[in-house]
PDB file of C-alpha atoms in Angstrom:
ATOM      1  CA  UNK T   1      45.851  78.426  23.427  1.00  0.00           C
ATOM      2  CA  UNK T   2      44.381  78.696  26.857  1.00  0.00           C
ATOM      3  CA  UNK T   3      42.620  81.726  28.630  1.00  0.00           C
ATOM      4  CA  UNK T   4      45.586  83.381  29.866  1.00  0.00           C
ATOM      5  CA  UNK T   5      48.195  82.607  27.083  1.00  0.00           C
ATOM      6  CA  UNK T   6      47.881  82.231  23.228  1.00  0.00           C
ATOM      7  CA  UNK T   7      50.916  81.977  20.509  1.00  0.00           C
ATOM      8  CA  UNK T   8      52.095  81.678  17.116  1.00  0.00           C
ATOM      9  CA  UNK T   9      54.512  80.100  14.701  1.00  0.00           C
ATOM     10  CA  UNK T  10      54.256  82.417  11.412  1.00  0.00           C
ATOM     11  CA  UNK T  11      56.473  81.617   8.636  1.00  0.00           C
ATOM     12  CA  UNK T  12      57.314  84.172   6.438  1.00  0.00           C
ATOM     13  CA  UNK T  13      54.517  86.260   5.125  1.00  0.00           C
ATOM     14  CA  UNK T  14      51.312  84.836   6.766  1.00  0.00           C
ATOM     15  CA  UNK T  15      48.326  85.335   8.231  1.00  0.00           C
ATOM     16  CA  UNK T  16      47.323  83.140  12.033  1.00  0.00           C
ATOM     17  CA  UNK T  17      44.795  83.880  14.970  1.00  0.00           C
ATOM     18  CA  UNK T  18      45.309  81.629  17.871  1.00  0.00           C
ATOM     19  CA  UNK T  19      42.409  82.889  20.384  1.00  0.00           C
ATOM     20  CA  UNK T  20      42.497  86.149  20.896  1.00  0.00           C
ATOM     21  CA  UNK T  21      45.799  87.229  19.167  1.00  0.00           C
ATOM     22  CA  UNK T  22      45.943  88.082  15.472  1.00  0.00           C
ATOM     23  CA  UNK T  23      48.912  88.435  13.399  1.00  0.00           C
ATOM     24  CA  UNK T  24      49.969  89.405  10.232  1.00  0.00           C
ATOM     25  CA  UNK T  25      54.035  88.586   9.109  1.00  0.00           C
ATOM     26  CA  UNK T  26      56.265  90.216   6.720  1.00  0.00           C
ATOM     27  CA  UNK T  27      58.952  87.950   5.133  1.00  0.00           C
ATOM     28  CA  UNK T  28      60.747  86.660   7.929  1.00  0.00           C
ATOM     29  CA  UNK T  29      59.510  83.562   9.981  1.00  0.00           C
ATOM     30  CA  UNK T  30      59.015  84.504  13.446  1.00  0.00           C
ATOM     31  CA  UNK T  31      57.132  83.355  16.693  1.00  0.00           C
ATOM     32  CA  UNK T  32      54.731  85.535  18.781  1.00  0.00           C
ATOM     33  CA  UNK T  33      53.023  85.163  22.301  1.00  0.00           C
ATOM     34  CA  UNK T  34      50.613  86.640  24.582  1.00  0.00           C
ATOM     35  CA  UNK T  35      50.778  86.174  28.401  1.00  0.00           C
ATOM     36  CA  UNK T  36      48.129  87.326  31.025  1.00  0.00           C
ATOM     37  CA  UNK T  37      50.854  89.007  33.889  1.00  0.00           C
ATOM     38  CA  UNK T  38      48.083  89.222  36.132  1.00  0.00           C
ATOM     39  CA  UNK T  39      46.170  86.289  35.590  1.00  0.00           C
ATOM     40  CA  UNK T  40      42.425  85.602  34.105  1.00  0.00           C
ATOM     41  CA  UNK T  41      41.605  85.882  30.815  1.00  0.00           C
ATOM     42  CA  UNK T  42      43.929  87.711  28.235  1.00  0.00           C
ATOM     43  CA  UNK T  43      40.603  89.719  27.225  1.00  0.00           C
ATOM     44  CA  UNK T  44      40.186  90.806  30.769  1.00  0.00           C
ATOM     45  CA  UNK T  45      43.860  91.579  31.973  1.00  0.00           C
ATOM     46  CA  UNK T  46      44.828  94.307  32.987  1.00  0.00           C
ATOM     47  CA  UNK T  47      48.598  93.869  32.026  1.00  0.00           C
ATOM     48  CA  UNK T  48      49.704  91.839  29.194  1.00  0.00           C
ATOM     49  CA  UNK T  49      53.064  90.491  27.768  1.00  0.00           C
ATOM     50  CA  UNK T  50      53.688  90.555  24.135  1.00  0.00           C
ATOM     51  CA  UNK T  51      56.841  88.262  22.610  1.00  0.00           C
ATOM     52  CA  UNK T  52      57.683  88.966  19.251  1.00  0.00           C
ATOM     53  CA  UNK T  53      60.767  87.094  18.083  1.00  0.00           C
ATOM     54  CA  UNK T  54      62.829  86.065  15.128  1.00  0.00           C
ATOM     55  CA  UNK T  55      66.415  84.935  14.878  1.00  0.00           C
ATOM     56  CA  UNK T  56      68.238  85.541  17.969  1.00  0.00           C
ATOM     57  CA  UNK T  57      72.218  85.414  18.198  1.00  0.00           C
ATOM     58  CA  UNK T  58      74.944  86.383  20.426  1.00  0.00           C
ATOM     59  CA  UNK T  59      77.506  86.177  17.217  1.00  0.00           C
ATOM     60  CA  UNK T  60      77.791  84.601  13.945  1.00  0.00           C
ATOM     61  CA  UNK T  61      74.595  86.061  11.576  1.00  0.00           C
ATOM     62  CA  UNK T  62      75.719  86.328   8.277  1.00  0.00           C
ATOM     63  CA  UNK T  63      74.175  86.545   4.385  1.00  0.00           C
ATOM     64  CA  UNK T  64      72.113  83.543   2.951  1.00  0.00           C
ATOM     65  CA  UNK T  65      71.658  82.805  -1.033  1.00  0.00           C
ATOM     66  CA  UNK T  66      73.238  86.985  -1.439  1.00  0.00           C
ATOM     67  CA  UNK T  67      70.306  88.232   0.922  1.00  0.00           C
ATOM     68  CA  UNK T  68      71.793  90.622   3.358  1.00  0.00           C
ATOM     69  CA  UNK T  69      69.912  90.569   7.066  1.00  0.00           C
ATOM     70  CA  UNK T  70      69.077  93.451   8.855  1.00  0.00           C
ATOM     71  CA  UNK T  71      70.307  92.959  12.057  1.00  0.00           C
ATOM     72  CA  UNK T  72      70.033  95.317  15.455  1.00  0.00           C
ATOM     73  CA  UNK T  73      72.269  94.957  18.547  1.00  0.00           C
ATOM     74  CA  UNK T  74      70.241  94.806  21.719  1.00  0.00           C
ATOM     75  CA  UNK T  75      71.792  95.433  24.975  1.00  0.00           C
ATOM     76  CA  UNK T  76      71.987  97.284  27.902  1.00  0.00           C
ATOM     77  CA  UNK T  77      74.252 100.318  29.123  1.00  0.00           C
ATOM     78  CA  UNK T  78      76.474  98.591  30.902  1.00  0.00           C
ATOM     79  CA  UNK T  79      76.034  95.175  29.615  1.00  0.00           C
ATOM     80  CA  UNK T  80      78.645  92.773  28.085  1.00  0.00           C
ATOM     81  CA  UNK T  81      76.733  90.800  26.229  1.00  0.00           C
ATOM     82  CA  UNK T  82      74.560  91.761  23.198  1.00  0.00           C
ATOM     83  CA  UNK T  83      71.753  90.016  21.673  1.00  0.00           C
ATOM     84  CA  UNK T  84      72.006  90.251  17.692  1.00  0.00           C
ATOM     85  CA  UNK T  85      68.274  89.897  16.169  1.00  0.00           C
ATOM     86  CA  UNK T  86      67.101  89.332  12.502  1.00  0.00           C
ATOM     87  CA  UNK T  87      64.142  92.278  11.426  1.00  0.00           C
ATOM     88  CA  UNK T  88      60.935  90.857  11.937  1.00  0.00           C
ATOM     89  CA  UNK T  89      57.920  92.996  11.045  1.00  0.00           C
ATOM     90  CA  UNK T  90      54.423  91.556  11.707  1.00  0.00           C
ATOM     91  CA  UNK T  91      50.765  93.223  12.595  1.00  0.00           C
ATOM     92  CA  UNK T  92      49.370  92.228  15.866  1.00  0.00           C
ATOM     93  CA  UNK T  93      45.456  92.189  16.580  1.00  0.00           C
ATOM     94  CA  UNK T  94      44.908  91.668  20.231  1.00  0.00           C
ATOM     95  CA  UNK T  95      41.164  91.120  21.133  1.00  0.00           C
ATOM     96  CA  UNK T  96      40.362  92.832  24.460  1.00  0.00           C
ATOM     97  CA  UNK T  97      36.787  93.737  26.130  1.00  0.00           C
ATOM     98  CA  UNK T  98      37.167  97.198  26.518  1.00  0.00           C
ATOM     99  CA  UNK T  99      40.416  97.867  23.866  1.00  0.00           C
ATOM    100  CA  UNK T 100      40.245 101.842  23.655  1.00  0.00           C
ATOM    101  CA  UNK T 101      41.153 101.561  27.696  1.00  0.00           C
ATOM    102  CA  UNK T 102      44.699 100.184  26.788  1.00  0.00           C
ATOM    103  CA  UNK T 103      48.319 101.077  25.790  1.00  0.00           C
ATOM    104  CA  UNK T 104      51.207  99.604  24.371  1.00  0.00           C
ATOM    105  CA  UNK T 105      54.870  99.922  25.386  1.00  0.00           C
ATOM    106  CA  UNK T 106      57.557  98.410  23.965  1.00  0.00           C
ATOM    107  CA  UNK T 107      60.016  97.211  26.769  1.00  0.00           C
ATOM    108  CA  UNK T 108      63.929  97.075  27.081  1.00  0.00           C
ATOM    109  CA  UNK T 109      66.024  94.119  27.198  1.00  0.00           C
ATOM    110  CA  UNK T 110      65.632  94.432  31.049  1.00  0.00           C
ATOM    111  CA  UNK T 111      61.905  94.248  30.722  1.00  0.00           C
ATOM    112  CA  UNK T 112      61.541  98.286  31.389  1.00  0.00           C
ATOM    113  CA  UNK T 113      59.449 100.333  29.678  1.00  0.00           C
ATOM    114  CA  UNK T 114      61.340 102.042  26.771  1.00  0.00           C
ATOM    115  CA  UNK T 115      58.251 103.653  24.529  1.00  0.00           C
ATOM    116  CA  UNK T 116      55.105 104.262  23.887  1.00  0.00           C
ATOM    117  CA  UNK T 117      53.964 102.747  20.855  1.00  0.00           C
ATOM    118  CA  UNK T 118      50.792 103.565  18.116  1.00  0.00           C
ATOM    119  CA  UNK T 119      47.897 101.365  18.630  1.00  0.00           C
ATOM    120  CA  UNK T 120      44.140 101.869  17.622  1.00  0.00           C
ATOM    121  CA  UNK T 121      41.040  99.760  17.686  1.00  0.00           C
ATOM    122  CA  UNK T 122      39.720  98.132  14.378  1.00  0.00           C
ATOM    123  CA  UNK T 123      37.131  95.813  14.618  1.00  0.00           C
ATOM    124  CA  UNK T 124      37.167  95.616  18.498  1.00  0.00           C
ATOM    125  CA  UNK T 125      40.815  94.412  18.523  1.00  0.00           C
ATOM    126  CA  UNK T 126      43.445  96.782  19.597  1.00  0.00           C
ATOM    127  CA  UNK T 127      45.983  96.571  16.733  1.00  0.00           C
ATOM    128  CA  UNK T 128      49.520  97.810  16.219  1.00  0.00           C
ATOM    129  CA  UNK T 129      52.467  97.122  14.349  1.00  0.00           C
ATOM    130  CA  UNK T 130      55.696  95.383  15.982  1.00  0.00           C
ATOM    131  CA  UNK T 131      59.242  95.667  14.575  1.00  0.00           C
ATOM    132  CA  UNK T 132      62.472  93.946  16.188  1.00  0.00           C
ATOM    133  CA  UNK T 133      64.704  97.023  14.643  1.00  0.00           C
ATOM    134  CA  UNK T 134      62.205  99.069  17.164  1.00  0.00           C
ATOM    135  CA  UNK T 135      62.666 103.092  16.955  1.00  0.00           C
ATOM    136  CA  UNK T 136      65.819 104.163  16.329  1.00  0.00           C
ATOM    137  CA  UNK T 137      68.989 102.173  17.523  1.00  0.00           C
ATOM    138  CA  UNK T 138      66.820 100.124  20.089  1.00  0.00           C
ATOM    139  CA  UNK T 139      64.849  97.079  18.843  1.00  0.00           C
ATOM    140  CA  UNK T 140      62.138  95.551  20.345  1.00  0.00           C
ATOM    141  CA  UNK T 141      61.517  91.841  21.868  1.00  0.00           C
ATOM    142  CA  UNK T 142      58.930  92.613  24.007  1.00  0.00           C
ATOM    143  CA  UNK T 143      55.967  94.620  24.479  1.00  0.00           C
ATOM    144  CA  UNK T 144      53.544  95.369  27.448  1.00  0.00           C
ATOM    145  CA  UNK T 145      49.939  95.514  27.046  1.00  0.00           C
ATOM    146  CA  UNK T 146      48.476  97.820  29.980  1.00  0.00           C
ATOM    147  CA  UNK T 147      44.954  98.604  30.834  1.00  0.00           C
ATOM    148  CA  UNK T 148      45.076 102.325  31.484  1.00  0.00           C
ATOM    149  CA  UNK T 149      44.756 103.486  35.230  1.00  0.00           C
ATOM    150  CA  UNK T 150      42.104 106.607  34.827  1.00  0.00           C
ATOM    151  CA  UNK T 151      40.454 104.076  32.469  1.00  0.00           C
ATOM    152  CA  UNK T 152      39.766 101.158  34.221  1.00  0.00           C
ATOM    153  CA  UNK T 153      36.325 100.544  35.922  1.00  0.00           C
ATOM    154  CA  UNK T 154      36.826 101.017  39.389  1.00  0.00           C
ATOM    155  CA  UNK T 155      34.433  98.545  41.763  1.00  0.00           C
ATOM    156  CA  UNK T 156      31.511 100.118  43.553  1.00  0.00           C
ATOM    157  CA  UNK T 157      32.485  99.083  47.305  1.00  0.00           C
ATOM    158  CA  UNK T 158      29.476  96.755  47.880  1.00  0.00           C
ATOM    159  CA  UNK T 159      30.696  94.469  44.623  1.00  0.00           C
ATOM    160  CA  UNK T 160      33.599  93.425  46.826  1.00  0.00           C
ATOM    161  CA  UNK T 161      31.075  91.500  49.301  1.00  0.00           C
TER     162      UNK T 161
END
């Protein structure tokens, strides 16, 4: 943990805070990370990058001990290459100082915006839930965490002296 970046190691079906993140796993071991984009403190940035991952493969994921995994294909149009990734499900608490000011996106494999996702605030933490599988046939690896514009405080002019 430092101010601008905090992460986890969860194995399956626990409970870790590491600063200001929060997270909650389902059965599947899996790291996630929280990066300040802009710099200062994750609390105060405006933009923030989520990592949620699990298993990642370009071939070769297959059954263990009979237990089938649920596995998406991630790529882009266009792209050669896929990414196969095991389904990770986990609830993510993100303490902020103003948290009803922000939204969540999931992001593409290209780092683009590709959704807008459900958050609220409980407990002055913006919280949502994260899922690799991701809407539909797209999953998810990363997510941005963005203060929104006609929210944010704007400076009185004479604050900038």
């Amino acid at each position: 943990v430092t101010p601008r970046t905090c992460g986890v190691y969860s194995p399956a079906g626990a409970s870790y805070t590491a600063g200001p993140l929060s997270v909650n796993t389902d059965d599947v071991p899996m790291t996630i990370a929280a990066i300040s984009i802009q710099g200062g403190d994750l609390g105060h940035s405006d933009r923030i990058l989520i990592l949620h991952l699990a298993d990642v493969k370009t071939k070769g994921f297959c059954a263990t001990n009979g237990n089938p995994l649920i596995v998406t294909k991630l790529s882009d149009e266009g792209s050669r290459h896929a990414l196969y990734v095991r389904r990770a499900r986990a609830s993510v608490a993100l303490m902020l100082e103003r948290p009803h000011d922000y939204s969540v996106y999931s992001l593409d494999t290209a780092g683009r915006r590709a959704s807008r996702i459900m958050a609220v605030v409980r407990n002055g933490s913006l919280t949502w839930a994260m899922d690799t599988a991701g809407a539909g046939s797209s999953g998810a690896l990363a997510y941005e965490v963005v203060r929104d514009a006609e929210k944010k405080e704007e400076k009185p002019w004479w604050r900038f002296w």
